[in-house]
mmCIF file of C-alpha atoms in Angstrom:
data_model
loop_
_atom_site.group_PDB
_atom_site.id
_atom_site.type_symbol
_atom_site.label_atom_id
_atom_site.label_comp_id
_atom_site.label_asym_id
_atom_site.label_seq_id
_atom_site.Cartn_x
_atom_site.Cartn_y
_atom_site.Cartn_z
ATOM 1 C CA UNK A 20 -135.436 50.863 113.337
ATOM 2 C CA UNK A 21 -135.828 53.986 111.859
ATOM 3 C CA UNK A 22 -137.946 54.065 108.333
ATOM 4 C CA UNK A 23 -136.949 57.406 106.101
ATOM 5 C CA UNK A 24 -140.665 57.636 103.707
ATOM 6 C CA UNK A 25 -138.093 58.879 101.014
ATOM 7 C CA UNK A 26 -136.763 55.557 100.335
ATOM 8 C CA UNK A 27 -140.454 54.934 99.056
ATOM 9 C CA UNK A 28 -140.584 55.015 95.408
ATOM 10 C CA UNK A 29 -143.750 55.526 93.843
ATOM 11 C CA UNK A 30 -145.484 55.536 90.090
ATOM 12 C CA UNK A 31 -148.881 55.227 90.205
ATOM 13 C CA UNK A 32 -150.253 51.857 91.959
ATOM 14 C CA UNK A 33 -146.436 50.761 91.728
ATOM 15 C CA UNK A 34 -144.487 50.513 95.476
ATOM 16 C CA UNK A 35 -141.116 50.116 95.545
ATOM 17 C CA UNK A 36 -138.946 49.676 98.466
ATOM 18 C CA UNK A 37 -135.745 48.428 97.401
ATOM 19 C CA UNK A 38 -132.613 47.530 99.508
ATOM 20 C CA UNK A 39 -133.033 49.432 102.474
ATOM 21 C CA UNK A 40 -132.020 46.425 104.789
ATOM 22 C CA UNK A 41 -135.780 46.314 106.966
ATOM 23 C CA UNK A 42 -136.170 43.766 108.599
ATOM 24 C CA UNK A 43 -140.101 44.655 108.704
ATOM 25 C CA UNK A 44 -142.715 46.530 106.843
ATOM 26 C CA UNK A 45 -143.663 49.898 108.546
ATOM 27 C CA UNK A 46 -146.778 51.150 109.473
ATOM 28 C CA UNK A 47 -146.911 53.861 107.576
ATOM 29 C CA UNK A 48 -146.343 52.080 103.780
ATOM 30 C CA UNK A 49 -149.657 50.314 104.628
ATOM 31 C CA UNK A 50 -151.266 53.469 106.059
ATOM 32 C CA UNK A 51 -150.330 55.183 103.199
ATOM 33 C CA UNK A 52 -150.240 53.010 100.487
ATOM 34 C CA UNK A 53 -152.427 50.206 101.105
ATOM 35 C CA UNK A 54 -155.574 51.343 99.613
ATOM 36 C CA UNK A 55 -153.608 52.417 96.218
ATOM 37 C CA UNK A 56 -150.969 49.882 95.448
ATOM 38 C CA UNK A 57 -151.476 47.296 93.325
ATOM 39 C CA UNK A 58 -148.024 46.413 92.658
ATOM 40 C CA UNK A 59 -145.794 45.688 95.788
ATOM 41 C CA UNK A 60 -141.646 45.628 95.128
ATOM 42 C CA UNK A 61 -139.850 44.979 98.527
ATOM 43 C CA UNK A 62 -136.647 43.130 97.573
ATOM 44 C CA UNK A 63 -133.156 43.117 99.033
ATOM 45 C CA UNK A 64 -134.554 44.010 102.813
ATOM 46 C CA UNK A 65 -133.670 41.922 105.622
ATOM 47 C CA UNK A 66 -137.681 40.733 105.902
ATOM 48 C CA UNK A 67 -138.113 37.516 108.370
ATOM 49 C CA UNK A 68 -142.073 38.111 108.007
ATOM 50 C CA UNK A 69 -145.005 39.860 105.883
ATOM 51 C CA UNK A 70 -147.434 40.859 108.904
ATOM 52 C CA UNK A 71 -147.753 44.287 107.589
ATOM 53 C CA UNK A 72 -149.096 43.487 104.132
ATOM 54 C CA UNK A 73 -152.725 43.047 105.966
ATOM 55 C CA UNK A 74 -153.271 47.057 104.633
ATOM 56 C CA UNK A 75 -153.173 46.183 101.104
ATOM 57 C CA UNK A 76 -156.049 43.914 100.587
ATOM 58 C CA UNK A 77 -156.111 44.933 96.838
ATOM 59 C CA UNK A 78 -152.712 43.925 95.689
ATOM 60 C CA UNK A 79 -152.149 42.490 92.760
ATOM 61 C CA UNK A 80 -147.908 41.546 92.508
ATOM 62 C CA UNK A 81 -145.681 41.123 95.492
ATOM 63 C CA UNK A 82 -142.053 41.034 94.826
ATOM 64 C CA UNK A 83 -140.045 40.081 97.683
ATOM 65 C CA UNK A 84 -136.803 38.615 96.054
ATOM 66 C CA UNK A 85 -133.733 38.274 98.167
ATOM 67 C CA UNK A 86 -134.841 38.661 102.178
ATOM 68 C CA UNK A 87 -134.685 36.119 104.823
ATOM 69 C CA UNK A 88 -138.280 34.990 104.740
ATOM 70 C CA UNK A 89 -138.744 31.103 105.605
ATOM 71 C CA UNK A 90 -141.318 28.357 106.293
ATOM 72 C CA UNK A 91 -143.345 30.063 109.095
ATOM 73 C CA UNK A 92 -144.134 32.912 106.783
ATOM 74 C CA UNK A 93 -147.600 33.657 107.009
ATOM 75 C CA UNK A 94 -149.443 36.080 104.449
ATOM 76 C CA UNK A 95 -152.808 37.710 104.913
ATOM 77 C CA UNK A 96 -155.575 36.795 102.657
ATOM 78 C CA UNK A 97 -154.843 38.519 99.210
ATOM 79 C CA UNK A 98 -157.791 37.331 97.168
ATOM 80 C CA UNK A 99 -156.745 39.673 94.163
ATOM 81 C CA UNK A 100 -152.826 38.659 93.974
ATOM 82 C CA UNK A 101 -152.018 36.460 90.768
ATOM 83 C CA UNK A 102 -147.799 37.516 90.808
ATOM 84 C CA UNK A 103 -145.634 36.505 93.798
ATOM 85 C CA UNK A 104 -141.975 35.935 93.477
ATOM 86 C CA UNK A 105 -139.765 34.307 96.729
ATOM 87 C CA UNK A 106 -136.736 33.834 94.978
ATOM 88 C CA UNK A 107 -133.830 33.727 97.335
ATOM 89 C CA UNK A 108 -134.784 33.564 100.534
ATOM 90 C CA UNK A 109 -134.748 30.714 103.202
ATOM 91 C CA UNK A 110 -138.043 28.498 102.460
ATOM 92 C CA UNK A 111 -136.788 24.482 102.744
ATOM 93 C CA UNK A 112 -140.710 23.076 103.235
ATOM 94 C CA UNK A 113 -142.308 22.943 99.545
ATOM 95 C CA UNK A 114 -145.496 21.501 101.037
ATOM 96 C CA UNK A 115 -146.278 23.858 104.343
ATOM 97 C CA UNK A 116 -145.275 26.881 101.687
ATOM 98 C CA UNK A 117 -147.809 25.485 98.773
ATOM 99 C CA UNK A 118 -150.446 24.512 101.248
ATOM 100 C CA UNK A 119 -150.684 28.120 102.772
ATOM 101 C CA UNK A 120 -150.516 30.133 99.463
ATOM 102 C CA UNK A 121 -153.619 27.709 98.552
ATOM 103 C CA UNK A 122 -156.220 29.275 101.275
ATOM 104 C CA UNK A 123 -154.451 32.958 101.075
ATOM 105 C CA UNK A 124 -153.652 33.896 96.908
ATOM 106 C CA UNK A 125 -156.539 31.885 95.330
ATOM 107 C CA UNK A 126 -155.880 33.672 91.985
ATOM 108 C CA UNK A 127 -151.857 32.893 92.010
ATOM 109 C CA UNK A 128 -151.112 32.332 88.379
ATOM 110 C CA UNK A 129 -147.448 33.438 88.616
ATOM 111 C CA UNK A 130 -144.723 32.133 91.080
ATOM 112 C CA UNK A 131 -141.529 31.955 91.364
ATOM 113 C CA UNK A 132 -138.792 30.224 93.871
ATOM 114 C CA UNK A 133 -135.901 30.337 92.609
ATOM 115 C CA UNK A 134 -132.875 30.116 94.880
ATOM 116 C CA UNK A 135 -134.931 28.974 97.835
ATOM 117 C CA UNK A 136 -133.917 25.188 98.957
ATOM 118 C CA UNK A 137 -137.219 24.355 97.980
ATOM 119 C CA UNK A 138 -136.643 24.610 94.929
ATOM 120 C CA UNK A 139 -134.057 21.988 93.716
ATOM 121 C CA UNK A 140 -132.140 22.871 90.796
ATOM 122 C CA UNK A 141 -128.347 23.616 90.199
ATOM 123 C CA UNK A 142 -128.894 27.357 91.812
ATOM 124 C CA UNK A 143 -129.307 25.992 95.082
ATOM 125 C CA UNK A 144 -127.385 22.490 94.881
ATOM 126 C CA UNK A 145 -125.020 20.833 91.902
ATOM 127 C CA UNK A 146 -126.521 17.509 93.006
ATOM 128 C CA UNK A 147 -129.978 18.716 91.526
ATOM 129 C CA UNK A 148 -130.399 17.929 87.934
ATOM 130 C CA UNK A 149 -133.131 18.489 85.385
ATOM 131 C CA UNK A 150 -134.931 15.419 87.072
ATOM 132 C CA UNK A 151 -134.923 16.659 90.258
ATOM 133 C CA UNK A 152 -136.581 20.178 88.806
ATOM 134 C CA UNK A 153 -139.033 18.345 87.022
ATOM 135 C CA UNK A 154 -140.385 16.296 90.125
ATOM 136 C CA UNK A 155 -140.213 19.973 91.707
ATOM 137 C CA UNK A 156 -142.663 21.113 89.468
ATOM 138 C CA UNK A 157 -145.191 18.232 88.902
ATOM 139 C CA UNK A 158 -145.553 18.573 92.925
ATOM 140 C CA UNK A 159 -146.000 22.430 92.738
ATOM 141 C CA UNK A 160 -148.971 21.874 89.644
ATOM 142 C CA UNK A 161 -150.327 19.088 91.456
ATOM 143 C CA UNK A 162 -151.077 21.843 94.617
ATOM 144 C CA UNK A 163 -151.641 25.156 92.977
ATOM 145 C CA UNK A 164 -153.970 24.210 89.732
ATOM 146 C CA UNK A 165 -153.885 27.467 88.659
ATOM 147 C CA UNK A 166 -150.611 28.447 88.046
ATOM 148 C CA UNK A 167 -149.465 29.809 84.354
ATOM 149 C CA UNK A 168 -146.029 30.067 84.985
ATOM 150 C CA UNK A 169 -143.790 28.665 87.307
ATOM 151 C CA UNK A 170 -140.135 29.998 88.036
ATOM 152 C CA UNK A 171 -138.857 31.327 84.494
ATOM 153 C CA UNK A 172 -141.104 29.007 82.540
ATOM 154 C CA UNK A 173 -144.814 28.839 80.829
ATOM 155 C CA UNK A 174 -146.722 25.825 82.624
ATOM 156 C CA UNK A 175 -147.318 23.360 79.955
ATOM 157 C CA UNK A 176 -150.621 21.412 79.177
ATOM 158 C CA UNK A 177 -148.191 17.934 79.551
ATOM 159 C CA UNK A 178 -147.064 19.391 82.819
ATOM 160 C CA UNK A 179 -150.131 19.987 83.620
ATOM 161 C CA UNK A 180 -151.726 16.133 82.495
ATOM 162 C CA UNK A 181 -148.961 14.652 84.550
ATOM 163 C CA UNK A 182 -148.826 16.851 87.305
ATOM 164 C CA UNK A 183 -152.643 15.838 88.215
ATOM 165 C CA UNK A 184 -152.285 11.944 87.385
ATOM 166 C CA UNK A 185 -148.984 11.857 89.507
ATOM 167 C CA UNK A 186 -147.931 15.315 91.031
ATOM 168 C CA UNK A 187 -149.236 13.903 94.513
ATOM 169 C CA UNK A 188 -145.925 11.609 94.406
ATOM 170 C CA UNK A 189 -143.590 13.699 93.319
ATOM 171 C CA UNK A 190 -143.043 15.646 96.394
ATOM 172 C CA UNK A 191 -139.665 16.736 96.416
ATOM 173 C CA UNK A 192 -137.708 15.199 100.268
ATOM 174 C CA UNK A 193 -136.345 17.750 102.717
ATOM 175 C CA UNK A 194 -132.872 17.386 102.907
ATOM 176 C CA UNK A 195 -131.633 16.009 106.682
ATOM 177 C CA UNK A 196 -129.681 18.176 109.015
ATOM 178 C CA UNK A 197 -126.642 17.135 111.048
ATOM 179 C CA UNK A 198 -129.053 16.431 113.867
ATOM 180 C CA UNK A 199 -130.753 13.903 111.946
ATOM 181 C CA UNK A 200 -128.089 12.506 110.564
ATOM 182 C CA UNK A 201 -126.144 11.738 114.020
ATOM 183 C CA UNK A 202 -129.615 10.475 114.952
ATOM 184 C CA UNK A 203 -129.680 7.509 112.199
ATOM 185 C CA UNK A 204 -126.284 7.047 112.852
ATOM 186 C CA UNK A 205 -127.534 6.408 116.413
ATOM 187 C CA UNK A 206 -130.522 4.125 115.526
ATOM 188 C CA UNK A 207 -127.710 2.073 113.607
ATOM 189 C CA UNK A 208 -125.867 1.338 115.826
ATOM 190 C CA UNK A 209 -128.837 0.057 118.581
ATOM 191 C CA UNK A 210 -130.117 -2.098 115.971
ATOM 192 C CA UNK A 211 -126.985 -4.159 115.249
ATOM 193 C CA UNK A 212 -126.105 -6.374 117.920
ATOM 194 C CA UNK A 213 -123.749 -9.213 117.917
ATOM 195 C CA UNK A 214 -124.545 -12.735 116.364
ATOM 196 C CA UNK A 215 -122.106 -15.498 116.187
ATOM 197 C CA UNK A 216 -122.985 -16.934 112.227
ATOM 198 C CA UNK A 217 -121.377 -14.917 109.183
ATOM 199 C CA UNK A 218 -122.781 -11.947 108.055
ATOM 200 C CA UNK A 219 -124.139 -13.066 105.325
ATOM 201 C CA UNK A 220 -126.505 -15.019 107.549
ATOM 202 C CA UNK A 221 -128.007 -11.946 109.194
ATOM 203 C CA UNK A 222 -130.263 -11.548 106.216
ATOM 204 C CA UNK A 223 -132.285 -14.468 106.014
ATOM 205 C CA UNK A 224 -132.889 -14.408 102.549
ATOM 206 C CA UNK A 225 -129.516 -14.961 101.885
ATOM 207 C CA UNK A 226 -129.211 -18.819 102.803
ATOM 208 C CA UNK A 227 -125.869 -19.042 101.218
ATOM 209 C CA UNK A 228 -123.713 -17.984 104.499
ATOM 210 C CA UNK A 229 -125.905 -19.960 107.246
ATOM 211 C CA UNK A 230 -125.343 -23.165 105.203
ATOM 212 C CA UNK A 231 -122.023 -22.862 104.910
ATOM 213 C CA UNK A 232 -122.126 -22.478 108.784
ATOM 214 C CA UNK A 233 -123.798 -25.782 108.850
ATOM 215 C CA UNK A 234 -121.746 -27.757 106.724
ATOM 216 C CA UNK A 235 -118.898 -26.634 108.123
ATOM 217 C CA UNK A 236 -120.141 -27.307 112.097
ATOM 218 C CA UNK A 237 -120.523 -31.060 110.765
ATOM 219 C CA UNK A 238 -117.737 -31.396 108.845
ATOM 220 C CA UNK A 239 -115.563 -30.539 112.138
ATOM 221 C CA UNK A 240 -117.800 -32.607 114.011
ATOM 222 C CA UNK A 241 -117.081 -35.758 112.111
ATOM 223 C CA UNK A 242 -112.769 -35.267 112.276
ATOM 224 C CA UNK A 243 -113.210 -35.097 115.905
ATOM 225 C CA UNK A 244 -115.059 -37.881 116.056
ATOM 226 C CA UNK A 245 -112.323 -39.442 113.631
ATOM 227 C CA UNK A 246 -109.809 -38.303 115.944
ATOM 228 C CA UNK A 247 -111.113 -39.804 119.076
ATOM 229 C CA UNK A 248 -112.023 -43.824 117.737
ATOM 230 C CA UNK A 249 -107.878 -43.580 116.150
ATOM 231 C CA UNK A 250 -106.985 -42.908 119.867
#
C-alpha cells in the first residue's frame, strides 16, 4: 500500500493520521516522528495491529478509535503512555486485553472502550444494562489500579473500594458463538438417554414422580391379582 507523508498532520509533538484507510503504520511515521511525538491520533484506518509504534518509545496518548484492532493486539512497551482510547474496534476478551496493557502502559490513567464487545453497555448490545456496565468496570479497576478515568467517566473512590474487595468476580462472560452453541446443543443431547419412570423421577431430589411410579406398579399389581382368584 502506498503511504502519501502529506496525509501526516503535524503541530508540535501532536501526530495525526486520520482516515486514510491503512491497514498498517509505515515506516517512515516512526522514522520520522518517533523521537518527537508525544501525542499519537490514528483513527478511522483499517489497523489489524500496532507493530510499528515500537519507534515512539516516548509517547504519551494513543488514539486509535474506529480500526479493526482485536484480542491478539500486541503493543510495545510504552512506559510513558497514561491516554489510550480503543473505542470501536473488534476486542471481545476483557481479560487477555487488561492483562497485556498491565506489563506494557504501567502509567495508564485514561482508557477508554467504548463500542468494543468488551465493553457491555447498550452501544454494543440492548441486552446490556447499567448492571452489566457496572460489573464491566469493577473488573477493569480490579486489573488496572491506576486508572482515573474509565470510558466517559471519573473513576470513583466507591468504585474503586469495591472494585478491589470484589472486582476479581466481576469479570464480565464472553458471549458464545454459533460453534459453541451447536456444541452444547450436542453435549445435550449425549447426556439424555432414555429411562422408563416419569420425568420427574430423573432428578432424584424430586421424589414426588418415582413414588407415584411405585404406588401405581402396586396398585395394578393387586387388581390383577384380584382378577385372577375371581376366575
Amino acid at each position: 500500500m502506498a503511504y502519501n507523508e502529506s496525509m501526516v498532520v503535524v503541530n508540535g509533538s501532536q501526530v495525526s493520521c486520520i482516515g486514510h484507510d491503512w491497514e498498517d503504520i509505515p515506516d517512515f511515521l516512526g522514522a520520522k516522528y518517533g523521537e518527537v511525538a508525544r501525542r499519537l491520533d490514528l483513527s478511522f484506518n483499517q489497523l489489524r495491529s500496532l507493530k510499528g509504534l515500537k519507534a515512539f518509545s516516548q509517547l504519551e496518548e494513543l488514539i486509535v478509535d474506529n480500526n479493526l484492532l482485536g484480542n491478539d493486539l500486541r503493543l510495545p512497551r510504552l512506559p510513558r503512555l497514561h491516554t489510550l482510547t480503543l473505542n470501536k474496534n473488534q476486542f471481545t476478551d476483557i481479560e487477555a486485553l487488561l492483562e497485556h496493557l498491565v506489563e506494557v502502559t504501567p502509567a495508564l490513567e485514561y482508557l477508554s472502550l467504548l463500542g468494543n464487545e468488551a465493553c457491555p453497555n447498550q452501544l454494543v448490545s440492548m441486552d446490556k444494562d447499567e448492571d452489566d456496565y457496572q460489573r464491566y468496570r469493577y473488573f477493569v479497576l480490579h486489573k488496572l489500579t491506576n486508572l482515573k478515568f474509565l470510558d466517559t467517566r471519573k473513576v470513583t473512590q466507591s468504585e474503586r473500594s469495591e472494585a478491589e474487595a470484589r472486582g476479581a468476580f466481576m469479570k464480565v462472560v464472553k458471549p458464545k458463538n454459533d460453534q459453541d452453541t451447536a456444541s452444547d446443543l450436542r453435549s445435550e443431547s449425549t447426556v439424555t438417554s432414555y429411562t422408563p419412570l416419569p420425568r420427574g423421577s430423573k432428578d432424584a431430589r424430586n421424589h414426588k414422580g418415582l413414588m407415584r411410579a411405585q404406588v401405581t406398579g402396586r396398585a395394578q399389581e393387586n387388581t390383577e391379582k384380584e382378577g385372577a382368584e375371581e376366575i
